Coordinates of C-alpha atoms in Angstrom, one line a residue:
X1 CA 0.0 0.0 0.0
X2 CA 1.3 3.5 -0.9
X3 CA 2.2 5.8 2.0
X4 CA 1.9 8.9 -0.3
X5 CA -1.1 10.1 1.7
X6 CA 0.4 9.5 5.1
X7 CA 0.4 13.2 6.0
X8 CA -2.7 14.0 3.9
X9 CA -5.5 13.0 6.3
X10 CA -8.2 14.3 3.8
X11 CA -7.1 11.5 1.5
X12 CA -7.2 8.7 4.1
X13 CA -8.8 7.9 7.4
X14 CA -6.9 7.7 10.8
X15 CA -4.4 4.9 11.1
X16 CA -5.8 2.1 13.3
X17 CA -3.3 2.6 16.1
X18 CA -3.6 6.4 16.1
X19 CA -7.3 6.9 16.7
X20 CA -8.0 9.6 19.3
X21 CA -10.6 8.3 21.8
X22 CA -12.3 10.7 24.3
X23 CA -10.6 11.0 27.7
X24 CA -13.8 9.8 29.3
X25 CA -13.2 6.4 27.6
X26 CA -9.8 5.9 29.3
X27 CA -9.4 2.3 30.3
X28 CA -11.6 0.8 27.6
X29 CA -8.7 -1.4 26.5
X30 CA -8.9 -3.4 29.7
X31 CA -12.5 -4.5 28.8
X32 CA -11.6 -6.4 25.7
X33 CA -9.2 -9.2 24.8
X34 CA -5.8 -8.0 23.4
X35 CA -6.4 -10.1 20.3
X36 CA -9.2 -7.7 19.3
X37 CA -7.2 -4.5 20.0
X38 CA -5.1 -2.6 17.4
X39 CA -1.4 -2.1 17.7
X40 CA -0.4 -4.9 20.0
X41 CA 3.1 -5.3 18.4
X42 CA 5.1 -3.5 15.7
X43 CA 4.6 -6.3 13.2
X44 CA 0.9 -6.5 13.8
X45 CA 0.6 -2.7 13.5
X46 CA 2.3 -2.8 10.1
X47 CA -0.2 -5.4 8.9
X48 CA -3.1 -3.4 10.3
X49 CA -1.9 -0.3 8.5
X50 CA -1.7 -2.2 5.3
X51 CA -5.5 -2.9 5.4
X52 CA -8.6 -0.9 5.0
X53 CA -10.9 -1.2 8.0
X54 CA -14.6 -0.1 8.2
X55 CA -16.7 0.5 11.2
X56 CA -19.3 -2.3 11.3
X57 CA -22.3 -0.2 11.9
X58 CA -24.5 -3.1 10.9
X59 CA -23.6 -5.1 14.0
X60 CA -22.1 -2.5 16.4
X61 CA -24.0 0.8 15.9
X62 CA -23.4 1.4 19.6
X63 CA -20.5 0.2 21.8
X64 CA -20.6 -3.5 22.7
X65 CA -20.5 -4.7 26.3
X66 CA -17.5 -7.0 26.9
X67 CA -19.6 -10.2 27.1
X68 CA -21.5 -9.3 24.0
X69 CA -18.5 -9.5 21.8
X70 CA -18.8 -13.3 22.2
X71 CA -21.8 -13.1 19.9
X72 CA -20.7 -10.3 17.6
X73 CA -17.0 -9.9 17.2
X74 CA -15.5 -13.2 18.4
X75 CA -18.0 -15.5 16.8
X76 CA -18.1 -13.5 13.5
X77 CA -14.3 -13.4 13.3
X78 CA -13.9 -17.1 14.1
X79 CA -16.9 -18.8 12.7
X80 CA -17.3 -16.8 9.5
X81 CA -13.5 -17.1 8.8
X82 CA -13.3 -20.8 9.4
X83 CA -16.4 -21.3 7.2
X84 CA -14.7 -19.5 4.4
X85 CA -11.1 -20.6 4.8
X86 CA -11.2 -24.1 6.4
X87 CA -14.6 -25.7 5.8
X88 CA -15.8 -24.7 2.4
X89 CA -12.6 -23.1 1.1
X90 CA -14.4 -20.3 -0.7
X91 CA -11.7 -19.6 -3.3
X92 CA -11.2 -15.8 -3.0
X93 CA -12.1 -15.4 0.7
X94 CA -10.1 -16.3 3.8
X95 CA -12.5 -14.7 6.2
X96 CA -12.7 -11.5 8.1
X97 CA -10.6 -9.8 10.7
X98 CA -12.1 -7.7 13.4
X99 CA -10.8 -5.2 16.0
X100 CA -12.5 -3.1 18.7
X101 CA -12.0 0.6 19.6
X102 CA -13.9 1.7 22.7
X103 CA -16.6 -0.9 22.1
X104 CA -17.0 -0.3 18.4
X105 CA -16.2 -3.1 15.9
X106 CA -14.0 -2.5 12.8
X107 CA -13.8 -5.1 10.0
X108 CA -11.6 -5.9 7.1
X109 CA -12.1 -8.8 4.6
X110 CA -9.1 -11.1 4.2
X111 CA -8.7 -12.1 0.6
X112 CA -6.8 -15.1 -0.9
X113 CA -4.4 -13.8 -3.6
X114 CA -2.1 -16.8 -4.1
X115 CA -2.9 -18.2 -7.6
X116 CA -1.8 -21.7 -6.6
X117 CA -3.9 -21.7 -3.5
X118 CA -6.9 -20.3 -5.4
X119 CA -6.7 -23.2 -7.8
X120 CA -6.4 -25.7 -4.9
X121 CA -9.4 -24.2 -3.1
X122 CA -11.6 -24.2 -6.2
X123 CA -11.7 -28.0 -6.3
X124 CA -12.5 -28.3 -2.5
X125 CA -15.2 -25.6 -2.7
X126 CA -16.8 -27.1 -5.8
X127 CA -17.3 -30.5 -4.3
X128 CA -18.5 -29.3 -0.9
X129 CA -20.8 -26.5 -2.1
X130 CA -22.4 -28.8 -4.7
X131 CA -23.3 -31.3 -1.9
X132 CA -24.9 -28.6 0.2
X133 CA -26.8 -27.0 -2.7
X134 CA -28.2 -30.4 -3.8
X135 CA -29.3 -31.4 -0.4
X136 CA -30.1 -28.1 1.2
X137 CA -33.8 -28.6 2.2
X138 CA -33.1 -31.9 3.9
X139 CA -30.0 -30.6 5.6
X140 CA -31.8 -27.6 7.0
X141 CA -35.0 -29.3 8.1
X142 CA -33.5 -32.6 9.4
X143 CA -30.0 -31.5 10.6
X144 CA -29.6 -27.7 11.1
X145 CA -32.8 -26.6 12.7
X146 CA -33.0 -29.6 15.2
X147 CA -29.4 -29.0 16.1
X148 CA -30.0 -25.3 16.9
X149 CA -33.1 -26.2 18.9
X150 CA -31.1 -28.8 20.8
X151 CA -28.5 -26.2 21.7
X152 CA -31.1 -23.8 23.0
X153 CA -32.8 -26.5 25.1
X154 CA -29.5 -27.6 26.6
X155 CA -28.8 -23.9 27.6
X156 CA -32.2 -23.7 29.2
X157 CA -31.5 -26.9 31.1
X158 CA -28.3 -25.6 32.7
X159 CA -29.0 -25.3 36.4
X160 CA -28.2 -22.0 38.2
X161 CA -29.4 -21.5 41.8
X162 CA -30.8 -18.2 43.0
X163 CA -28.3 -18.3 45.8
X164 CA -26.1 -20.8 47.6
X165 CA -27.5 -22.3 50.8
X166 CA -26.6 -21.2 54.3
X167 CA -25.4 -24.7 55.0
X168 CA -24.8 -27.6 52.7
X169 CA -27.7 -30.1 52.5
X170 CA -27.6 -33.0 54.9
X171 CA -27.1 -35.6 52.1
X172 CA -23.7 -34.1 51.5
X173 CA -22.6 -35.6 54.8
X174 CA -24.9 -38.6 55.2
X175 CA -24.5 -39.8 51.6
X176 CA -20.8 -39.1 51.3
X177 CA -21.0 -36.7 48.4
X178 CA -17.6 -35.1 49.0
X179 CA -18.6 -31.7 50.3
X180 CA -21.0 -29.3 48.5
X181 CA -20.3 -29.4 44.8
X182 CA -22.8 -26.7 43.8
X183 CA -20.1 -24.0 43.6
X184 CA -18.2 -26.2 41.2
X185 CA -21.3 -27.1 39.3
X186 CA -22.1 -23.4 38.7
X187 CA -18.7 -22.8 37.2
X188 CA -19.0 -25.9 35.1
X189 CA -22.4 -24.9 33.8
X190 CA -21.1 -21.4 33.0
X191 CA -18.3 -22.9 31.0
X192 CA -20.8 -25.1 29.2
X193 CA -22.8 -22.0 28.4
X194 CA -19.8 -20.5 26.7
X195 CA -19.2 -23.7 24.7
X196 CA -22.9 -23.9 23.6
X197 CA -22.9 -20.3 22.6
X198 CA -19.9 -20.8 20.3
X199 CA -21.4 -24.0 18.9
X200 CA -24.6 -22.1 18.1
X201 CA -22.6 -19.6 16.2
X202 CA -20.9 -22.4 14.2
X203 CA -24.4 -23.2 13.1
X204 CA -25.0 -19.6 12.3
X205 CA -22.4 -19.5 9.6
X206 CA -22.7 -23.2 8.5
X207 CA -24.5 -22.3 5.3
X208 CA -24.7 -18.5 5.3
X209 CA -21.7 -18.0 2.9
X210 CA -23.1 -20.4 0.4
X211 CA -26.5 -18.7 0.5
X212 CA -25.0 -15.3 -0.2
X213 CA -22.8 -16.9 -2.9
X214 CA -25.9 -18.3 -4.5
X215 CA -27.4 -14.8 -4.6
X216 CA -24.2 -13.4 -5.9
X217 CA -24.1 -16.1 -8.6
X218 CA -27.6 -15.2 -9.7
X219 CA -26.7 -11.5 -9.7
X220 CA -23.7 -12.2 -11.9
X221 CA -25.8 -14.3 -14.2
X222 CA -28.3 -11.5 -14.5
X223 CA -25.6 -8.9 -15.0
X224 CA -24.1 -11.0 -17.8
X225 CA -27.4 -11.7 -19.6
X226 CA -29.0 -8.3 -18.9
X227 CA -26.2 -5.6 -18.7
X228 CA -28.6 -2.9 -17.8
X229 CA -30.6 -4.7 -15.1
X230 CA -30.9 -3.0 -11.8
X231 CA -30.1 -4.6 -8.4
X232 CA -33.7 -3.9 -7.4
X233 CA -35.0 -6.0 -10.4
X234 CA -32.7 -8.8 -9.3
X235 CA -34.0 -8.5 -5.8
X236 CA -37.6 -8.6 -7.0
X237 CA -37.0 -12.1 -8.5
X238 CA -36.3 -13.5 -5.0
X239 CA -39.3 -11.9 -3.1
X240 CA -42.4 -13.7 -1.8
X241 CA -40.3 -15.8 0.7
X242 CA -42.0 -17.7 3.5
X243 CA -39.3 -17.3 6.2
X244 CA -39.5 -18.0 9.9
X245 CA -38.3 -14.4 10.6
X246 CA -41.6 -13.0 9.2
X247 CA -43.7 -15.5 11.3
X248 CA -43.3 -13.3 14.4
X249 CA -45.2 -10.6 12.5
X250 CA -47.7 -13.1 11.2
X251 CA -48.4 -14.3 14.7
X252 CA -49.0 -10.7 15.9
X253 CA -51.4 -10.3 12.9
X254 CA -53.2 -13.4 14.0
X255 CA -53.4 -12.2 17.6
X256 CA -54.7 -8.8 16.4
X257 CA -57.4 -10.4 14.3
X258 CA -58.4 -12.7 17.2
X259 CA -58.6 -9.7 19.6
X260 CA -61.0 -7.9 17.2
X261 CA -63.1 -11.0 16.8
X262 CA -63.3 -11.7 20.5
X263 CA -64.6 -8.1 21.0
X264 CA -65.8 -7.2 24.5
X265 CA -63.0 -5.2 26.1
X266 CA -60.1 -7.0 24.5
X267 CA -59.5 -4.4 21.7
X268 CA -60.0 -1.6 24.1
X269 CA -57.4 -3.0 26.6
X270 CA -54.9 -3.6 23.8
X271 CA -55.2 0.0 22.5
X272 CA -55.2 1.6 25.9
X273 CA -52.3 3.6 27.4
X274 CA -51.8 1.0 30.1
X275 CA -48.5 -0.6 30.5
X276 CA -48.0 -4.3 29.7
X277 CA -48.6 -5.5 33.3
X278 CA -51.8 -3.5 33.6
X279 CA -53.0 -4.9 30.3
X280 CA -52.3 -8.5 31.3
X281 CA -54.1 -8.0 34.6
X282 CA -57.2 -6.5 32.9
X283 CA -57.3 -9.3 30.3
X284 CA -57.4 -11.8 33.1
X285 CA -60.8 -10.3 34.3
X286 CA -63.0 -11.6 31.4
X287 CA -63.5 -14.8 29.5
X288 CA -62.6 -13.2 26.2
X289 CA -59.5 -11.7 27.8
X290 CA -58.4 -15.0 29.2
X291 CA -59.0 -16.7 25.8
X292 CA -56.8 -14.1 24.2
X293 CA -54.1 -14.5 26.9
X294 CA -53.9 -18.2 26.2
X295 CA -53.1 -17.6 22.6
X296 CA -50.7 -14.8 23.5
X297 CA -48.8 -17.1 25.9
X298 CA -48.7 -19.9 23.3
X299 CA -47.1 -17.4 20.9
X300 CA -44.2 -16.5 23.2
X301 CA -42.1 -19.5 22.4
X302 CA -40.6 -19.2 19.9
X303 CA -42.1 -16.1 18.3
X304 CA -41.5 -13.6 21.1
X305 CA -37.8 -14.5 21.3
X306 CA -37.0 -11.4 19.3
X307 CA -34.1 -9.2 20.5
X308 CA -34.5 -5.5 20.5
X309 CA -31.2 -4.6 19.0
X310 CA -30.2 -7.1 16.4
X311 CA -29.4 -9.7 19.0
X312 CA -25.9 -8.5 19.8
X313 CA -26.6 -5.9 22.5
X314 CA -27.7 -7.5 25.8
X315 CA -28.6 -4.2 27.5
X316 CA -31.6 -3.7 25.2
X317 CA -33.1 -7.2 26.0
X318 CA -35.8 -8.9 24.1
X319 CA -39.6 -8.8 23.7
X320 CA -39.8 -11.2 26.6
X321 CA -38.1 -8.8 29.0
X322 CA -40.8 -6.2 29.2
X323 CA -43.4 -7.2 26.5
X324 CA -43.6 -3.5 25.6
X325 CA -42.6 -4.2 21.9
X326 CA -45.3 -6.9 21.2
X327 CA -48.0 -4.8 22.9
X328 CA -47.0 -1.7 21.0
X329 CA -47.2 -3.6 17.7
X330 CA -50.6 -5.1 18.8
X331 CA -51.9 -1.7 19.7
X332 CA -51.2 -0.4 16.2
X333 CA -52.4 -3.5 14.4
X334 CA -55.7 -3.6 16.3
X335 CA -56.3 0.1 15.5
X336 CA -55.6 -0.6 11.8
X337 CA -58.1 -3.4 11.8
X338 CA -60.7 -1.2 13.4
X339 CA -60.2 1.2 10.6
X340 CA -60.6 -1.6 8.0
X341 CA -57.0 -1.6 6.9
X342 CA -55.2 -4.7 5.8
X343 CA -52.2 -5.7 8.1
X344 CA -51.1 -8.9 6.5
X345 CA -48.6 -8.9 3.6
X346 CA -50.1 -10.3 0.5
X347 CA -47.8 -13.2 -0.2
X348 CA -49.8 -14.4 -3.2
X349 CA -49.5 -11.0 -4.8
X350 CA -45.7 -10.9 -4.1
X351 CA -45.2 -14.2 -5.7
X352 CA -47.2 -13.2 -8.7
X353 CA -45.2 -10.1 -9.1
X354 CA -42.0 -12.1 -8.8
X355 CA -43.1 -14.5 -11.5
X356 CA -44.1 -11.5 -13.7
X357 CA -40.6 -10.0 -13.4
X358 CA -39.0 -13.5 -14.0
X359 CA -41.2 -14.1 -17.1
X360 CA -40.3 -10.7 -18.5
X361 CA -36.6 -11.3 -18.3
X362 CA -36.8 -14.9 -19.4
X363 CA -38.6 -13.6 -22.5
X364 CA -35.4 -11.8 -23.6
X365 CA -33.3 -15.0 -23.7
X366 CA -32.7 -17.8 -26.1
X367 CA -33.1 -21.4 -25.0
X368 CA -29.5 -21.9 -23.9
X369 CA -29.4 -18.6 -22.0
X370 CA -32.8 -19.4 -20.4
X371 CA -31.4 -22.7 -19.0
X372 CA -28.5 -20.8 -17.5
X373 CA -30.8 -18.2 -16.0
X374 CA -33.3 -20.8 -14.7
X375 CA -30.5 -22.8 -13.0
X376 CA -29.1 -19.8 -11.1
X377 CA -32.6 -18.6 -10.2
X378 CA -33.8 -21.9 -8.9
X379 CA -30.7 -22.3 -6.7
X380 CA -31.2 -18.9 -5.0
X381 CA -34.9 -19.6 -4.4
X382 CA -34.0 -23.0 -2.9
X383 CA -31.6 -21.6 -0.3
X384 CA -32.3 -17.9 0.2
X385 CA -34.8 -18.4 3.1
X386 CA -31.8 -19.2 5.2
X387 CA -30.6 -15.5 4.9
X388 CA -33.5 -14.5 7.1
X389 CA -34.2 -17.8 9.0
X390 CA -30.8 -17.9 10.5
X391 CA -31.4 -14.4 11.9
X392 CA -34.5 -15.6 13.7
X393 CA -33.2 -18.9 15.1
X394 CA -29.7 -17.7 16.1
X395 CA -29.6 -13.9 16.5
X396 CA -33.1 -13.8 18.1
X397 CA -34.3 -17.1 19.5
X398 CA -31.0 -18.5 20.7
X399 CA -29.6 -15.2 21.8
X400 CA -32.7 -14.5 23.9
X401 CA -32.1 -17.9 25.7
X402 CA -28.4 -17.1 26.2
X403 CA -29.2 -13.7 27.7
X404 CA -31.9 -15.3 30.0
X405 CA -29.3 -17.8 31.2
X406 CA -26.7 -15.1 31.8
X407 CA -29.2 -13.2 33.9
X408 CA -29.5 -16.3 36.1
X409 CA -25.8 -16.3 36.7
X410 CA -26.0 -12.5 37.3
X411 CA -28.9 -12.9 39.7
X412 CA -26.8 -15.4 41.8
X413 CA -24.0 -12.8 41.9
X414 CA -26.4 -10.1 42.9
X415 CA -27.9 -12.2 45.7
X416 CA -24.5 -12.7 47.2
X417 CA -23.6 -9.0 46.9
X418 CA -20.9 -9.1 44.2
X419 CA -22.9 -7.2 41.5
X420 CA -25.7 -4.6 41.6
X421 CA -27.9 -5.9 38.8
X422 CA -28.1 -9.2 37.0
X423 CA -27.3 -7.8 33.6
X424 CA -24.1 -6.2 35.0
X425 CA -22.5 -9.6 34.3
X426 CA -22.3 -8.6 30.6
X427 CA -19.9 -5.8 31.6
X428 CA -17.3 -8.6 32.0
X429 CA -15.8 -10.6 29.1
X430 CA -16.8 -14.3 28.8
X431 CA -13.3 -15.2 30.0
X432 CA -13.5 -12.9 33.0
X433 CA -16.8 -14.3 34.4
X434 CA -15.1 -17.6 35.5
X435 CA -12.9 -15.5 37.8
X436 CA -16.0 -13.7 39.2
X437 CA -17.7 -17.0 39.9
X438 CA -14.6 -18.4 41.5
X439 CA -14.5 -15.4 43.8
X440 CA -18.1 -16.0 44.7
X441 CA -17.3 -19.6 45.6
X442 CA -14.5 -18.4 47.8
X443 CA -16.7 -15.9 49.6
X444 CA -19.4 -18.5 50.2
X445 CA -16.9 -21.1 51.4
X446 CA -15.8 -18.8 54.2
X447 CA -19.2 -18.8 55.8
X448 CA -21.6 -16.2 57.1
X449 CA -20.0 -12.8 57.7
X450 CA -17.3 -13.4 55.1
X451 CA -16.0 -10.2 53.4
X452 CA -17.7 -9.5 50.1
X453 CA -15.3 -7.8 47.7
X454 CA -16.4 -4.4 46.4
X455 CA -14.1 -4.4 43.4
X456 CA -16.5 -6.3 41.0
X457 CA -19.3 -3.8 41.5
X458 CA -16.9 -0.9 41.3
X459 CA -15.4 -2.2 38.1
X460 CA -18.9 -2.7 36.7
X461 CA -19.7 1.0 37.4
X462 CA -16.5 2.1 35.9
X463 CA -17.2 0.2 32.7
X464 CA -20.7 1.6 32.5
X465 CA -19.3 5.1 32.6
X466 CA -16.8 4.2 29.8
X467 CA -19.6 2.7 27.7
X468 CA -21.8 5.7 28.3
X469 CA -19.0 8.0 27.2
X470 CA -18.4 5.9 24.1
X471 CA -22.0 6.2 23.1
X472 CA -21.6 10.0 22.9
X473 CA -18.5 9.6 20.7
X474 CA -18.7 9.5 16.9
X475 CA -16.0 7.0 15.9
X476 CA -14.4 7.3 12.4
X477 CA -16.4 5.4 9.7
X478 CA -13.2 3.8 8.5
X479 CA -9.5 3.4 9.2
X480 CA -6.4 3.5 7.1
X481 CA -5.9 4.2 3.4
X482 CA -9.0 3.5 1.3
X483 CA -8.7 1.3 -1.8
X484 CA -9.1 2.9 -5.2
X485 CA -12.2 0.7 -5.6
X486 CA -14.3 -1.3 -3.2
X487 CA -14.7 -4.7 -5.0
X488 CA -15.6 -7.2 -2.3
X489 CA -19.1 -8.3 -3.2
X490 CA -20.1 -9.2 0.4
X491 CA -19.0 -5.7 1.6
X492 CA -21.2 -4.1 -1.0
X493 CA -24.2 -6.4 -0.7
X494 CA -24.4 -6.7 3.1
X495 CA -22.9 -3.5 4.4
X496 CA -23.7 -1.3 1.5
X497 CA -20.2 0.1 1.3
X498 CA -19.1 1.2 -2.1
X499 CA -16.3 3.3 -3.6
X500 CA -18.7 6.2 -3.5
X501 CA -19.6 5.6 0.1
X502 CA -16.0 5.7 1.1
X503 CA -15.5 9.0 -0.8
X504 CA -18.6 10.4 1.0
X505 CA -17.0 9.4 4.3
X506 CA -13.9 11.3 3.4
X507 CA -16.1 14.4 2.7
X508 CA -15.1 14.8 -0.9
X509 CA -18.5 14.4 -2.6
X510 CA -21.3 15.0 -0.2
X511 CA -22.4 18.2 1.4
X512 CA -23.4 18.0 5.1
X513 CA -26.9 19.5 4.6
X514 CA -27.7 18.4 1.1
X515 CA -31.4 18.0 0.2
X516 CA -30.5 15.2 -2.2
X517 CA -29.1 11.9 -0.9
X518 CA -28.2 8.8 -3.0
X519 CA -28.0 5.2 -2.0
X520 CA -28.9 1.7 -3.2
X521 CA -32.2 1.2 -5.1
X522 CA -33.1 -1.7 -2.8
X523 CA -36.9 -2.0 -3.3
X524 CA -38.9 -0.5 -6.1
X525 CA -41.6 2.1 -5.9
X526 CA -41.8 5.7 -4.7
X527 CA -43.3 7.4 -1.6
X528 CA -43.7 10.8 -0.2
X529 CA -44.3 11.5 3.5
X530 CA -43.0 12.8 6.8
X531 CA -39.8 11.3 7.9
X532 CA -39.5 9.4 11.2
X533 CA -35.9 9.1 12.3
X534 CA -35.5 6.0 14.5
X535 CA -32.1 5.0 15.9
X536 CA -33.1 2.3 18.4
X537 CA -35.9 -0.2 18.9
X538 CA -37.1 1.8 21.9
X539 CA -38.2 4.6 19.6
X540 CA -40.5 2.4 17.4
X541 CA -43.6 3.3 19.3
X542 CA -43.3 6.8 18.0
X543 CA -43.7 5.7 14.3
X544 CA -47.0 6.8 12.8
X545 CA -48.8 5.3 9.9
X546 CA -47.6 6.3 6.4
X547 CA -44.4 7.9 7.7
X548 CA -41.1 7.1 6.1
X549 CA -38.7 5.2 8.3
X550 CA -35.2 6.7 8.4
X551 CA -32.6 4.8 10.4
X552 CA -29.0 3.7 10.5
X553 CA -30.2 0.2 9.8
X554 CA -33.2 -1.9 10.7
X555 CA -33.3 -4.9 13.0
X556 CA -35.4 -8.1 12.8
X557 CA -37.5 -6.9 15.7
X558 CA -38.6 -3.9 13.7
X559 CA -40.3 -6.2 11.1
X560 CA -43.9 -5.5 12.3
X561 CA -43.5 -1.8 11.8
X562 CA -43.1 -2.2 8.1
X563 CA -46.8 -3.0 7.8
X564 CA -47.6 0.7 8.6
X565 CA -44.8 2.8 7.1
X566 CA -44.7 4.1 3.5
X567 CA -41.1 3.4 2.8
X568 CA -37.6 3.2 4.4
X569 CA -34.2 4.9 4.1
X570 CA -31.1 3.7 5.9
X571 CA -27.5 4.8 6.3
X572 CA -26.1 1.3 6.0
X573 CA -26.8 -1.9 4.2
X574 CA -26.9 -3.0 0.6
X575 CA -29.2 -4.9 -1.7
X576 CA -29.2 -8.0 0.5
X577 CA -29.5 -6.3 3.8
X578 CA -32.4 -7.0 6.2
X579 CA -34.0 -3.7 5.3
X580 CA -33.9 -4.4 1.5
X581 CA -35.3 -7.9 1.9
X582 CA -38.2 -6.9 4.3
X583 CA -39.2 -3.8 2.2
X584 CA -39.4 -6.0 -1.0
X585 CA -41.5 -8.5 1.0
X586 CA -43.9 -5.7 2.1
X587 CA -43.9 -3.9 -1.2
X588 CA -42.3 -0.8 0.2
X589 CA -39.9 1.5 -1.6
X590 CA -36.5 1.5 0.0
X591 CA -33.1 3.3 -0.4
X592 CA -30.3 1.7 1.6
X593 CA -26.6 2.5 2.2
X594 CA -27.0 6.3 1.9
X595 CA -24.3 6.8 4.5
X596 CA -25.8 10.1 5.8
X597 CA -29.6 9.9 5.9
X598 CA -29.9 10.1 9.7
X599 CA -27.5 13.1 9.7
X600 CA -29.3 15.1 7.0
X601 CA -32.9 14.1 7.6
X602 CA -34.9 15.1 10.8
X603 CA -38.1 13.7 12.1
X604 CA -40.9 15.8 10.5
X605 CA -39.1 16.6 7.2
X606 CA -41.2 15.8 4.2
X607 CA -39.2 13.6 1.9
X608 CA -39.5 11.6 -1.3
X609 CA -38.0 8.1 -1.6
X610 CA -37.4 6.6 -5.0
X611 CA -36.7 2.9 -4.7
X612 CA -36.2 2.6 -8.5
X613 CA -33.3 5.1 -8.7
X614 CA -31.9 5.1 -5.2
X615 CA -32.6 8.8 -4.7
X616 CA -33.9 10.5 -1.6
X617 CA -35.0 14.1 -1.8
X618 CA -35.9 16.4 1.2
X619 CA -38.9 18.3 -0.1
X620 CA -39.6 20.4 3.0
X621 CA -37.8 20.9 6.2
X622 CA -39.6 20.5 9.5
X623 CA -40.2 23.7 11.4

């Protein structure tokens, strides 16, 4: 890499080992393993400076708690990389490298550039990928999904006491059980939780690369056969999917319909200003309410195992923690039904539209070309559900179970005075928690009145302050010297990062307060309306019908809100991002990967979204 721009910061981003972090974040390095920190040795720093790193705003839009990097940084770096480099030998890809700065994750793809190694890997990849593609449905239904559910159930079955007893049970003495083993069992069960978490993430990436490669292969086929085809038209040919991720919204729709059909006070209670606990209490008072509650409780597992912030941020919890999210969605859905509005997505219409687009493009081809197109298209239809299904079963269902079990360990520590709140356990890395549990065992072993160390709670408070300060910081969007052209297809499709995006970050092509914003044309159609800027799931209740959602990126738990908005605009994400997929499924125009929408657009601005061209225009500023 050329160092010509070393002293020309406007031509590059800060070097990875020279980023200036706010003083209030001092000590952040102690919170994360050294293998995820920049600049740990001169040789490593030289390697890091020779790569281009981008802030992974898709997965760490806010700083990650130390334990949470197990799910995000560590599992992505290890499992994605081994899937690409060691398991399927994806020819040009050796995985991804990740680092952390003050809780924010930075990523860089690791390519394979050795011609001999590329040739060797092609034969390995060809044989293994062909087997998966030919047997995908059976592998998913008979192997993958049961294995994920088994991991979740084993985590649930791990025993964690609320607290250790005052004295060991009598059977320890009278049945010769070798003293009280519960303190050892707790540490053993925590270690098993770590193992199961990592095994779950091995399932996460088991087929994901092949699914995205199938989409990429279809895209390349389309680009070759139809040089002027848009990414949006390609996306339309894989809409109308029946994925598990959308079933959470489907279940809410069914509950809303049931509430209206039951009548009496059920709709009134669901649309009232009462909090979830009050609504539950009031529903218990009538036969109709109790019938609704039975269906509501049946839906919780698995469909309410939806994490509020993409599954990686423990502090925001899940639908099960407070029930505010599902009740807010039910409120809006019941109101819509009372106004005779349709809340279900029209799957038949979506599939008809998909077939119409497919037939149109097939009509331009000769017989040989049509066979090539059909093969690539059928492959992506066969496997693409996994792109969304894995998000539900791993990042939502399994992560919810993991966080629930972590809370049990946290509750044990709280009950013995080592921590203030159960979720404080996530302020410590997964490899630090065993030390915490060992300290607890030591305290308990010394009997009533033993000194309880204050340093764990003090360290937790210190780390909270650091993370709070990091939330107020705007980290650089990228690090190092940018490439002349961004060519990695995964970076473009998933993160929405293009050469133009990088130049915008450098400030060379986009004005701060521009009324025109460009991005990916990710879902066709146009819409005009008032913007609603939403930066976290806690703000979803403020979204009003027919507003245009503007956000850094959308999360799976936001899916129900798409039934009432008129369109979506995001800072991040490409043509295969969650936002793009969901908007196509709901028939909404979407522009993704704008880089600056949430900076330039304010709630109340009247905007126009063109999902055909990727253009967003601010028509009128809010007063």
